[in-house]
Each structure stands twice: as C-alpha cells, then as structure tokens.
GROMACS .gro file of C-alpha atoms in nm:
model
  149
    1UNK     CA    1   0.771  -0.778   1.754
    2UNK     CA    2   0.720  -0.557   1.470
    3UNK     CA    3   0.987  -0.206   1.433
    4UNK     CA    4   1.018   0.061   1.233
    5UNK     CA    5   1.227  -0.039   0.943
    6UNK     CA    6   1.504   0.137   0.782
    7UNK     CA    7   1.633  -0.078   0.507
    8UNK     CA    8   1.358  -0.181   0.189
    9UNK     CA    9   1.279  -0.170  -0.147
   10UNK     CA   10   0.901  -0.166  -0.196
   11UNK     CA   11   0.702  -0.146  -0.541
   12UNK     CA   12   0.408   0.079  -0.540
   13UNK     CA   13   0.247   0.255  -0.832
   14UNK     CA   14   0.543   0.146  -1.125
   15UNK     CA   15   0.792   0.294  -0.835
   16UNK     CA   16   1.059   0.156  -0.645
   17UNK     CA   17   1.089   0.327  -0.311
   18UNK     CA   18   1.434   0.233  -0.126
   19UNK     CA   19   1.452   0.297   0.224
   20UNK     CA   20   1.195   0.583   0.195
   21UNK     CA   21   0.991   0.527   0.548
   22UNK     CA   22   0.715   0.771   0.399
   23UNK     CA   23   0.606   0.646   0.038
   24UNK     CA   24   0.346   0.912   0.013
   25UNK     CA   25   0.253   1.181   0.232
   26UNK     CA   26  -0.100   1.362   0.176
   27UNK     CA   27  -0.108   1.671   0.357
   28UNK     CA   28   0.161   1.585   0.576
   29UNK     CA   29  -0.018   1.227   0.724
   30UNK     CA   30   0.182   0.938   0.544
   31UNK     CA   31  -0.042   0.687   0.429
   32UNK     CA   32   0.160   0.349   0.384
   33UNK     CA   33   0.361   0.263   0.701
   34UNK     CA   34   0.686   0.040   0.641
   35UNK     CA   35   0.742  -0.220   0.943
   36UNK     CA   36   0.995  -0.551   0.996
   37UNK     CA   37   0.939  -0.874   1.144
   38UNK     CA   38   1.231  -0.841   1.377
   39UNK     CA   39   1.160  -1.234   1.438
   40UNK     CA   40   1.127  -1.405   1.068
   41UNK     CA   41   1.267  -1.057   0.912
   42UNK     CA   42   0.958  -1.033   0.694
   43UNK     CA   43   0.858  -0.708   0.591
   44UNK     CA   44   0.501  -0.530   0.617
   45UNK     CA   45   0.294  -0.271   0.524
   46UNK     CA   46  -0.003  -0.089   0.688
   47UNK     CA   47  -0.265   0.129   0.515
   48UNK     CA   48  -0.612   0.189   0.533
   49UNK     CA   49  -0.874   0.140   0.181
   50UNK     CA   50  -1.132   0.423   0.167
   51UNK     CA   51  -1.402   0.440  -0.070
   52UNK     CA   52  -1.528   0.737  -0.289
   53UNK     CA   53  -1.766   0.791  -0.001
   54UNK     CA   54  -1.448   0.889   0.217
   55UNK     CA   55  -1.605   0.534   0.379
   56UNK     CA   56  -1.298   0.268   0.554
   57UNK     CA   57  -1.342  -0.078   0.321
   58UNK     CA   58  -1.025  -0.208   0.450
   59UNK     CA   59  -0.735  -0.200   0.667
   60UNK     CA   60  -0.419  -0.371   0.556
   61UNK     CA   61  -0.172  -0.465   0.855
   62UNK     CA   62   0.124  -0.607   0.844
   63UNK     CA   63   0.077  -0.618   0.472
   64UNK     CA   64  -0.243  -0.848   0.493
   65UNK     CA   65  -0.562  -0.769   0.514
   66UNK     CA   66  -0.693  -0.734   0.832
   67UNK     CA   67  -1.009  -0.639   0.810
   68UNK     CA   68  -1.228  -0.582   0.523
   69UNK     CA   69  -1.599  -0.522   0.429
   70UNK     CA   70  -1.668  -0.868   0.278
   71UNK     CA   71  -1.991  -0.768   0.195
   72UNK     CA   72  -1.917  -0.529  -0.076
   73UNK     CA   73  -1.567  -0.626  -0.164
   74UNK     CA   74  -1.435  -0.961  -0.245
   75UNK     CA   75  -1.118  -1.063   0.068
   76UNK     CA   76  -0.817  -1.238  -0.090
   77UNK     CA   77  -0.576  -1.357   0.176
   78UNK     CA   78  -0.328  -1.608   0.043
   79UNK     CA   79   0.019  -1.730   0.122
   80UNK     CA   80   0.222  -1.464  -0.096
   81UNK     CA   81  -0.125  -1.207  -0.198
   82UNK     CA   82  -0.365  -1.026  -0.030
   83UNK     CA   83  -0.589  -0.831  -0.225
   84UNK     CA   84  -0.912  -0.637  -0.168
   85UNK     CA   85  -1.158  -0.652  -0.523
   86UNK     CA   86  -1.506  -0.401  -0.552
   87UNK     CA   87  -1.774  -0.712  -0.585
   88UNK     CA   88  -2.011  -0.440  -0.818
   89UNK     CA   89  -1.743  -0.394  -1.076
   90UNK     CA   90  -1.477  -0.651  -1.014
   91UNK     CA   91  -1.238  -0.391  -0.948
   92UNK     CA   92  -0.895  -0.413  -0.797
   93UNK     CA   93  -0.887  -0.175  -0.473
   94UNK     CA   94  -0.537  -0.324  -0.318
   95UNK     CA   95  -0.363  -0.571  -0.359
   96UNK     CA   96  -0.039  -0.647  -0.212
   97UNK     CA   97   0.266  -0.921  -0.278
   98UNK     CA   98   0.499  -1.057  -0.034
   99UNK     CA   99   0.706  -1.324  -0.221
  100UNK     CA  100   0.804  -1.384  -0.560
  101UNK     CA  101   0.832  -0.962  -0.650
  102UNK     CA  102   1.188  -0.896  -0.829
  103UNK     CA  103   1.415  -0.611  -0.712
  104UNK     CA  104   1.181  -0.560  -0.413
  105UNK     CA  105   1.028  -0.722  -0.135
  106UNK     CA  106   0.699  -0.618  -0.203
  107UNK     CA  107   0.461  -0.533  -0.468
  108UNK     CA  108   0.149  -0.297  -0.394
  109UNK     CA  109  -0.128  -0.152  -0.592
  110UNK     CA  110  -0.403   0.066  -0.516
  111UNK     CA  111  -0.699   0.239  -0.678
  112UNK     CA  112  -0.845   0.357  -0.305
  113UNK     CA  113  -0.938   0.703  -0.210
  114UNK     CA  114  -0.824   0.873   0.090
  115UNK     CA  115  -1.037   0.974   0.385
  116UNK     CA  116  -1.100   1.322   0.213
  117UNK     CA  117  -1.193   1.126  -0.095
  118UNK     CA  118  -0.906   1.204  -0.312
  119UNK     CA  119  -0.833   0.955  -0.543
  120UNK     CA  120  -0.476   0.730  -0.552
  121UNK     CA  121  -0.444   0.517  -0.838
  122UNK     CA  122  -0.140   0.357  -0.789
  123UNK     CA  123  -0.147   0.043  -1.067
  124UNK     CA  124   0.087  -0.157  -1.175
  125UNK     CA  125   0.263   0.018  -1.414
  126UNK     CA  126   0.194   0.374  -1.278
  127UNK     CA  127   0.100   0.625  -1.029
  128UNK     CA  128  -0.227   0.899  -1.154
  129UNK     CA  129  -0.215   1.169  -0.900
  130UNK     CA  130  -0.457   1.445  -0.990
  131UNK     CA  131  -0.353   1.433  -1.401
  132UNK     CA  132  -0.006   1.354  -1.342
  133UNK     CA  133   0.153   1.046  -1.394
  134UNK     CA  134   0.436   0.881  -1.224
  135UNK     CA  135   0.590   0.579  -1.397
  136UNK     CA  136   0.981   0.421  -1.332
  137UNK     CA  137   1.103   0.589  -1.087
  138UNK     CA  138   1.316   0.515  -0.778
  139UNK     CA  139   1.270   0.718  -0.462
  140UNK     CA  140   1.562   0.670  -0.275
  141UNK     CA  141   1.675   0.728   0.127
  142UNK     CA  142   1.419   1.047   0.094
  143UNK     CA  143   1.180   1.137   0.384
  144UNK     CA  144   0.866   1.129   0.138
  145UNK     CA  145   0.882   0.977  -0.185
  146UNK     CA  146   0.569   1.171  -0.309
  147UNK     CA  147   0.406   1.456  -0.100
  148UNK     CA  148   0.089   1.550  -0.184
  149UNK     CA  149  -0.032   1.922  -0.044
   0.00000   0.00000   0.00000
C-alpha cells in the first residue's frame, strides 16, 4: 500500500524540496504527488507529461513510467531510471532517479508542458518558469515549494 508521505527530500529542477508534499502548484492543482511504499519504504512520485499541444505523452506513477506514447517518445524503464525522450529531437521530457541520488531520494527533471500548455523546464541544474530562474534552493516543511498563479 502506497500513503501520503510526510518525511522526503526530493531533487527537482536544481532544488531540494524537504518534506514539501506540494513541489509545485499551478493555479492551485499540484502537479508532482509525493507517495511511500509503506511495505519496502521506497518512495514515489506521480505526474503526468503533456506536450506543447496541451496533449498527455506520459504518466509517471509511482515514480516509473506507467504509460507512455512509445510511438513518438522513446520509454526508458530501468532498475534505478525512468525517463521519457521526444524521438524527433532526442529530447529529454522526464526523467526520474530512484537510487544512487545524494542528499535526496530522488532526482527528477522535466522539460513537459502542463495541460494549459505552459511550459516547466525543470533541468538539472535549474528551474525556467516564465523568464525566471530557480537554481539551489531548498524548500523546506512549506505547503508549496513553488506556486505558480
């Protein structure tokens, strides 16, 4: 059984958010949800890959892909990374990292648009929200790390 998890330190963007339950909210729907493993303690991550269209590509549960549109984007689903690459351009869309990520227990990027086809570029390093950039920081034991209006 999967719950609602309180305690974690997730990497998203070039941010650490620590028991934050909403990493970022866009007009008030949060679009990553946090769960735990309650049997192997393993923690997950659900979200859902849009393309520029406003089109689903992907749904990520549990933090593996789950379902995917294989024939336009290349499916990764490995032991420790599942990932979700644009075949045209080669493209990372989402990727995320279960094992082996330091000072967190995962490690997710995206460069996916939302439903309303606003764009979240959320890279390794960084997070590109409509011109600004958010790099380094550490959201901690807030409702929403980043709410977007």
């Amino acid at each position: 059984m999967w719950k609602v998890e309180k305690e974690f330190s997730i990497r998203l963007g070039g941010n650490t958010y620590i028991d934050t339950p909403n990493l970022i909210v866009y007009q008030g729907t949060p679009i990553f949800r946090v769960r735990r493993n309650e049997d192997d303690g393993m923690l997950g991550i659900d979200f859902e890959v849009f393309d520029s269209m406003g089109q689903r590509v992907a749904t990520f549960k549990k933090g593996i892909v789950a379902q995917g549109d294989q024939a336009n984007y290349g499916i990764d689903t490995g032991h420790e990374t599942y990932s979700v690459t644009e075949r045209s351009s080669g493209r990372l869309i989402a990727r995320v990292q279960r094992r082996g990520v330091q000072e967190a227990e995962l490690d997710v990027q995206v460069h996916m648009y939302l439903p309303n086809r606003f764009l979240l570029d959320a890279g390794p390093l960084a997070t590109n929200l409509g011109g600004a950039v958010i790099a380094g920081n550490v959201f901690k034991s807030c409702d929403a790390g980043i709410a977007i209006g």
